[in-house]
Short mmCIF file of C-alpha atoms in Angstrom, two decimals:
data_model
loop_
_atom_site.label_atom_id
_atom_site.label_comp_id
_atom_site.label_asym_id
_atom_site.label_seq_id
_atom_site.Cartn_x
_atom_site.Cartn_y
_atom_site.Cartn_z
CA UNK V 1179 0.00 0.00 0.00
CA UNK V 1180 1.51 3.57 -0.86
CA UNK V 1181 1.95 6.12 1.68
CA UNK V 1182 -0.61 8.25 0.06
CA UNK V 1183 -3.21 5.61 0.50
CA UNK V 1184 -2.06 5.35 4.16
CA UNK V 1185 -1.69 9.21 4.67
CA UNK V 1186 -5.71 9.67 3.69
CA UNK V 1187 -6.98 6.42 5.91
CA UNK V 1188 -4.98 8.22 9.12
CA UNK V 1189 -5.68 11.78 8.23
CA UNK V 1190 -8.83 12.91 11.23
CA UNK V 1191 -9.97 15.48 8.40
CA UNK V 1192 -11.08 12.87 6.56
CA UNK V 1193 -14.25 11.45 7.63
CA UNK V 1194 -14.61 7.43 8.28
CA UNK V 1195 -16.92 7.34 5.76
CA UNK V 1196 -14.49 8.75 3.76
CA UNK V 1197 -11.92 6.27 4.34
CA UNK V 1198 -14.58 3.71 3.70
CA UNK V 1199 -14.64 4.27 0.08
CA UNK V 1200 -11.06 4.81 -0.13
CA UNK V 1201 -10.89 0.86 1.12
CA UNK V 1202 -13.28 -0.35 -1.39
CA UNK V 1203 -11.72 1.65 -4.26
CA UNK V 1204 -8.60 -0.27 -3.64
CA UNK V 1205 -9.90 -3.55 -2.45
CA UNK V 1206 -12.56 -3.54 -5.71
CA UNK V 1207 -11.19 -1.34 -7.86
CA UNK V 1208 -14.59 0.82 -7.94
CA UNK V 1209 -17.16 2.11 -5.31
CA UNK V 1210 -20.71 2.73 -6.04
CA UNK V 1211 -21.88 4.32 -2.92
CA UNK V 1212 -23.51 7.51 -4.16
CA UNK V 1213 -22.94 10.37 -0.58
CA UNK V 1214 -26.94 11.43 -1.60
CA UNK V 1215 -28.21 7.59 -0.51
CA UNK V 1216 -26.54 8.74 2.98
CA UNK V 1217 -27.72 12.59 3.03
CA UNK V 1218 -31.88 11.47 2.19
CA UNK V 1219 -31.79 9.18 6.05
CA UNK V 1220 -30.48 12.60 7.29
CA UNK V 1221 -32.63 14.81 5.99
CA UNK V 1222 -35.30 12.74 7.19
CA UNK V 1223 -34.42 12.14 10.76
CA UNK V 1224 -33.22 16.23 11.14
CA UNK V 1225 -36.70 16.69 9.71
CA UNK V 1226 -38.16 14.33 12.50
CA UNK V 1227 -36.67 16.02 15.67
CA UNK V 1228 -36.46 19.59 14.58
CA UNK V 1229 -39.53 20.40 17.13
CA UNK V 1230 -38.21 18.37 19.78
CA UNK V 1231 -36.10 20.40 22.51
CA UNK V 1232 -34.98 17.80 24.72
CA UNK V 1233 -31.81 16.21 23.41
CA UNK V 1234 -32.65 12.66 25.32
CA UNK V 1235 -36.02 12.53 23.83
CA UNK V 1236 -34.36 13.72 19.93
CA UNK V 1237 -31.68 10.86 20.51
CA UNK V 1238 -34.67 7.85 21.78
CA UNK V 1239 -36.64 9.53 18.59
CA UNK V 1240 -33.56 8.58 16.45
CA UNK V 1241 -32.80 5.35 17.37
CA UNK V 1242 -36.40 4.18 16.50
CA UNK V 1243 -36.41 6.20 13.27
CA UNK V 1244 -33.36 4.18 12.25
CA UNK V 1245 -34.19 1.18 13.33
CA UNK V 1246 -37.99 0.52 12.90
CA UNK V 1247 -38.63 3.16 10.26
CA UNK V 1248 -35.39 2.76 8.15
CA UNK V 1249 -35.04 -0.74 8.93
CA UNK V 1250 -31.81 -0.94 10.78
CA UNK V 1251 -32.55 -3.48 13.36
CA UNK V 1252 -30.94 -7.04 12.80
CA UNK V 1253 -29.71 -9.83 14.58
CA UNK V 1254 -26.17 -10.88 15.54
CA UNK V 1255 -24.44 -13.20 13.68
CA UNK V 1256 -21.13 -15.00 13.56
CA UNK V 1257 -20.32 -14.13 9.93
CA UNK V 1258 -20.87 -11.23 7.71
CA UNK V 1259 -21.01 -11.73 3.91
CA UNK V 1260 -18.76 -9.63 1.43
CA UNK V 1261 -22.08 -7.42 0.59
CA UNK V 1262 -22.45 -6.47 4.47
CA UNK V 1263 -18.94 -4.52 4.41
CA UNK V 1264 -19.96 -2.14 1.21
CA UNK V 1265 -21.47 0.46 1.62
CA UNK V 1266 -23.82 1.30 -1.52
CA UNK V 1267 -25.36 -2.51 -0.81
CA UNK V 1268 -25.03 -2.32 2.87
CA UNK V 1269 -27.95 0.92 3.02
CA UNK V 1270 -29.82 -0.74 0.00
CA UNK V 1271 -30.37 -3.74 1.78
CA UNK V 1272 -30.14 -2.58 5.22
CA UNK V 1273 -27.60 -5.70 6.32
CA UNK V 1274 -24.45 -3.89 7.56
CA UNK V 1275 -21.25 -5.44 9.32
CA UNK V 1276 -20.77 -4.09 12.69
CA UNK V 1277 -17.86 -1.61 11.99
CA UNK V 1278 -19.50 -0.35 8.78
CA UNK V 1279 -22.77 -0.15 10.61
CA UNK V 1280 -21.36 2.09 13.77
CA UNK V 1281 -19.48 4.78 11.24
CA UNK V 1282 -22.92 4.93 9.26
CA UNK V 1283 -24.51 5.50 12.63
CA UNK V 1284 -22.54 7.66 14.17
CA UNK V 1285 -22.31 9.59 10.80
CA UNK V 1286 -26.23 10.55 10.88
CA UNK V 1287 -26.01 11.18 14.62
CA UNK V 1288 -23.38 13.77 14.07
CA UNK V 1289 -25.31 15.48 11.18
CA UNK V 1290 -28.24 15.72 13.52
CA UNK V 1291 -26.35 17.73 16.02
CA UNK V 1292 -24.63 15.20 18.58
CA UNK V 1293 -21.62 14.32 20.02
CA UNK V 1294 -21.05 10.59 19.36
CA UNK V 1295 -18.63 8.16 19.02
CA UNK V 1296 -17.95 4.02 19.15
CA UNK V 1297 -17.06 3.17 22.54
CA UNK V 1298 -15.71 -0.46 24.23
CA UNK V 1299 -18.06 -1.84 26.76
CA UNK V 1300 -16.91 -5.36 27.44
CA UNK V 1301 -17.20 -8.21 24.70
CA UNK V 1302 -18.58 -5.55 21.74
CA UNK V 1303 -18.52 -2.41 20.44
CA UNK V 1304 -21.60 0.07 21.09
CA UNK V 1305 -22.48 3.56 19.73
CA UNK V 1306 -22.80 6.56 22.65
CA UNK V 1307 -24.68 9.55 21.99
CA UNK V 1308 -24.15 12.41 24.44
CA UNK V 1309 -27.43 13.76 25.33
CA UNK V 1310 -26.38 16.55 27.99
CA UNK V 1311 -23.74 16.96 30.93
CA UNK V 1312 -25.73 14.21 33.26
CA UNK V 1313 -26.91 12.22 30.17
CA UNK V 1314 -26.07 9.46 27.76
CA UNK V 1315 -27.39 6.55 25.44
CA UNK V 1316 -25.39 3.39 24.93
CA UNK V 1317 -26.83 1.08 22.30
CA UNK V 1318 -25.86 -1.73 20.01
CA UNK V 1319 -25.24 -0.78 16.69
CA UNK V 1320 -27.09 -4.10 14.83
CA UNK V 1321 -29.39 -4.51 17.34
CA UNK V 1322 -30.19 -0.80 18.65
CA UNK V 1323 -30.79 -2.12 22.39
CA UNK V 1324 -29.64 0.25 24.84
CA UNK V 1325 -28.28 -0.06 27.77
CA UNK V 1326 -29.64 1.04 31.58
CA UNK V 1327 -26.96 2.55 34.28
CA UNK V 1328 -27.08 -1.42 36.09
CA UNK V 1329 -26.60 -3.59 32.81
CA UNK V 1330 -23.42 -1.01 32.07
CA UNK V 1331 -22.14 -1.48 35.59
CA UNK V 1332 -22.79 -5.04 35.09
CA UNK V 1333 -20.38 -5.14 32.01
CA UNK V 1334 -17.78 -2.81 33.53
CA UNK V 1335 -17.51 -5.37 36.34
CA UNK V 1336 -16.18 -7.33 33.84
CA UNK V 1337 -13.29 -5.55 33.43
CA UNK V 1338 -9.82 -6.07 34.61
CA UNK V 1339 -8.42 -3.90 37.16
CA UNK V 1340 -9.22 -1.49 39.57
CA UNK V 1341 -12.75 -0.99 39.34
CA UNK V 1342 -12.90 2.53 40.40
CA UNK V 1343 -10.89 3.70 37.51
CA UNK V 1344 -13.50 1.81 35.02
CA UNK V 1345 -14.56 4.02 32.65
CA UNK V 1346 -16.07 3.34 28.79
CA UNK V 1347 -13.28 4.08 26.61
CA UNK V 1348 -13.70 5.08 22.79
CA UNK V 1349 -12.01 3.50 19.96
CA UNK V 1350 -9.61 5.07 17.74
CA UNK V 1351 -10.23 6.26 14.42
CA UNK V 1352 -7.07 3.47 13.05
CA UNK V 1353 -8.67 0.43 14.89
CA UNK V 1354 -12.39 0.89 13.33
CA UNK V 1355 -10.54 0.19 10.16
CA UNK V 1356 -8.34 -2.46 11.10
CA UNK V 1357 -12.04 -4.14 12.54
CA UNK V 1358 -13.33 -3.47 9.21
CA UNK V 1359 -10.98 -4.27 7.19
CA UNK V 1360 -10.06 -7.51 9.00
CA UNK V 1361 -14.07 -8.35 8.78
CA UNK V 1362 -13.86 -7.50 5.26
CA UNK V 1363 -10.97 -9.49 4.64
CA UNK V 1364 -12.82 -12.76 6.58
CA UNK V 1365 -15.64 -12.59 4.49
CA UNK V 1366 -13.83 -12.02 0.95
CA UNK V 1367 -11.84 -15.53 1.93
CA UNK V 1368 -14.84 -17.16 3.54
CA UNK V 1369 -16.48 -16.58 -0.19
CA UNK V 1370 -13.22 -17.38 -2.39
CA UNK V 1371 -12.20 -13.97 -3.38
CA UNK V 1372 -8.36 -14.48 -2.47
CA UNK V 1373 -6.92 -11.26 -4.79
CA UNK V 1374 -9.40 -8.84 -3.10
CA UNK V 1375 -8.89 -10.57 0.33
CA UNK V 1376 -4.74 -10.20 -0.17
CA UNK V 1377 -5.75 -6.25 -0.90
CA UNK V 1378 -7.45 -6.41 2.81
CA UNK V 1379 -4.09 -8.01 4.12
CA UNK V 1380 -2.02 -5.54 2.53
CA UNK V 1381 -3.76 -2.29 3.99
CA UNK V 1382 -3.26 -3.80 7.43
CA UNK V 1383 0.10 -4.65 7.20
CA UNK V 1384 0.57 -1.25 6.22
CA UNK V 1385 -1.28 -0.45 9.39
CA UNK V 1386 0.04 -3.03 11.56
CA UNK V 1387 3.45 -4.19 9.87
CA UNK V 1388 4.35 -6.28 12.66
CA UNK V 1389 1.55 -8.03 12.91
CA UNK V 1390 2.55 -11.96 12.92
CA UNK V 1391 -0.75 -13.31 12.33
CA UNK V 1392 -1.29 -10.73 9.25
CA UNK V 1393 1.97 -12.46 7.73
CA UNK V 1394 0.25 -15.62 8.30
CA UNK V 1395 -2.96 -14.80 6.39
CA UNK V 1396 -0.93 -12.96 3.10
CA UNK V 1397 1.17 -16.59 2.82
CA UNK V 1398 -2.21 -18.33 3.16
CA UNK V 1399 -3.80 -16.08 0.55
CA UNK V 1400 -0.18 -16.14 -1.81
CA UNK V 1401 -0.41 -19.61 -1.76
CA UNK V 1402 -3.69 -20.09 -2.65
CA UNK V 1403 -2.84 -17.43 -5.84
CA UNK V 1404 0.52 -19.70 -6.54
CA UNK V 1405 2.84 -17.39 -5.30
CA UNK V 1406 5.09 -19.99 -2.85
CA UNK V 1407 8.25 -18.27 -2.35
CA UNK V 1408 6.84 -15.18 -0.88
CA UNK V 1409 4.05 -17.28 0.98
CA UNK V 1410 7.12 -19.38 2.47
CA UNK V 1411 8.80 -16.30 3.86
CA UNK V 1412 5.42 -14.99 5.94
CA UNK V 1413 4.68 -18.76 7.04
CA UNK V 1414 7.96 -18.44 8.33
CA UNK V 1415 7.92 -15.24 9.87
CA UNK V 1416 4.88 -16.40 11.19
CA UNK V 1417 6.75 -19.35 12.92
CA UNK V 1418 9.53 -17.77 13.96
CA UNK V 1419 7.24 -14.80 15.76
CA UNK V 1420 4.36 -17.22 17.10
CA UNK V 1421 6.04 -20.26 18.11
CA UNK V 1422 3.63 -21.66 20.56
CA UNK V 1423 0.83 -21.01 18.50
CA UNK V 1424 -0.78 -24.11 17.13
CA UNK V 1425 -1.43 -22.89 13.71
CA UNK V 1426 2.62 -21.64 14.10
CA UNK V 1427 3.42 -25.65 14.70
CA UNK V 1428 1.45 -27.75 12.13
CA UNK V 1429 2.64 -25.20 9.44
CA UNK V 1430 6.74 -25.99 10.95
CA UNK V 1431 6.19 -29.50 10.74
CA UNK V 1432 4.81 -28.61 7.27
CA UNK V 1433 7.57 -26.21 6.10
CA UNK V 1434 10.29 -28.57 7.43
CA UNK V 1435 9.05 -30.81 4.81
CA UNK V 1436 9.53 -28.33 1.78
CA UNK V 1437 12.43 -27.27 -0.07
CA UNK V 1438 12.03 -24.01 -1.88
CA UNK V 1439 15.04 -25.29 -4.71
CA UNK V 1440 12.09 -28.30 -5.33
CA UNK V 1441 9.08 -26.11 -5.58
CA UNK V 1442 7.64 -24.35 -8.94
CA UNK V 1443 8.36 -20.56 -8.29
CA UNK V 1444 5.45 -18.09 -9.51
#
């Protein structure tokens, strides 16, 4: 990945929509999201609060707007297709990954006149609108379920640590795209799509060059494409880095078996 590619997905100017399309332009070669699909859901939902004063009665009116009238709600699932991590198809279909789903939320939320942002509470990401100084709403992004003051304590018990210091942390702007991107790049080799899935790997190993287990997934996907010699050096690296890992020891026992000098070079 070139450093102008990189430059643009860290640059804060730049919304996360934004950097969005800038993914699937490089990981498809085109992106069909049109910014007016996006602009009509907040036109509508500004329209729908613009009499309301209260900003924890404009933010309940929101969620439902989203979710029951724009059909937002969903279920949780253990995999996301290809389709669920793109945005034109994503809105037009209203089945959204959960990292594309929170930047399209919190995208509308912002247009409507609130602070909000993705936030950690224990096991899964969650969207939090601030409502006032005393008040704010913490929901699931596929689900839209909020949660009270005692389920949140109730998950920040789960914490390690001191418990008084417990406090819902936000993520950074660089590791919503490594979650999308790494979903992204799950689904595109769950459905056979190994070029576009080694375009995932190589954004975030530009991201996160020394990530081992990145390494491991670009030899998995060069090898699949037929490219052995520079799949051998990452399964290696991979190895070398992860030793204990149990994916890290079938592949040694499987590299101590090959000679590069005996293998067809691509």
């Amino acid at each position: 990945m070139n450093e102008l590619l990189f430059s643009e997905l860290n640059d804060d100017d730049k919304s996360l929509i934004d950097a969005f399309v800038l993914i699937e332009e490089v990981v498809f070669g085109h992106c069909d999201f049109d910014p007016a699909d996006l602009n009509h859901i907040v036109e509508q939902c500004s329209e729908l609060i613009a009499d309301t004063e209260e900003y924890l009665e404009k933010a309940e009116q929101l969620i439902n707007e989203l979710f029951i009238e724009q059909l937002f709600i969903d279920n949780q699932r253990d995999f996301w297709p290809v389709t669920a991590h793109i945005l034109k198809s994503g809105l037009d279909f209203k089945l959204m990954s959960p990292a594309l789903k929170s930047i399209v939320l919190c995208h509308i939320f912002r247009l409507c006149g609130f602070e909000t942002d993705v936030v950690f509470v224990p096991k899964k990401n969650m969207i939090r609108v601030v409502c006032d100084e005393l008040y704010a709403i913490v929901f699931d992004p596929i689900t839209g379920e909020s949660l009270n003051w005692h389920e949140l304590d109730l998950c920040m018990d789960d914490l390690d640590g001191d418990p008084q210091s417990d406090q819902i942390e936000d993520i950074s702007r660089l590791s919503l795209i490594v979650k999308h991107v790494s979903s992204l790049k799950n689904a595109l080799i769950r459905e056979g799509q190994f070029p576009q899935a080694l375009k995932c790997v190589d954004i975030l190993i530009a991201l996160r060059p020394d990530d081992p287990f990145e390494r491991r997934d670009r030899g998995f996907l060069l090898h699949q494409l037929d490219c052995f010699k520079v799949a051998y050096d990452d399964y290696q690296y991979f190895v070398e880095k992860c030793p204990k890992d149990p994916a890290a020891q079938l592949l040694k026992m499987q590299l101590d078996k090959i000679t590069i000098a005996d293998t067809v070079l691509h």
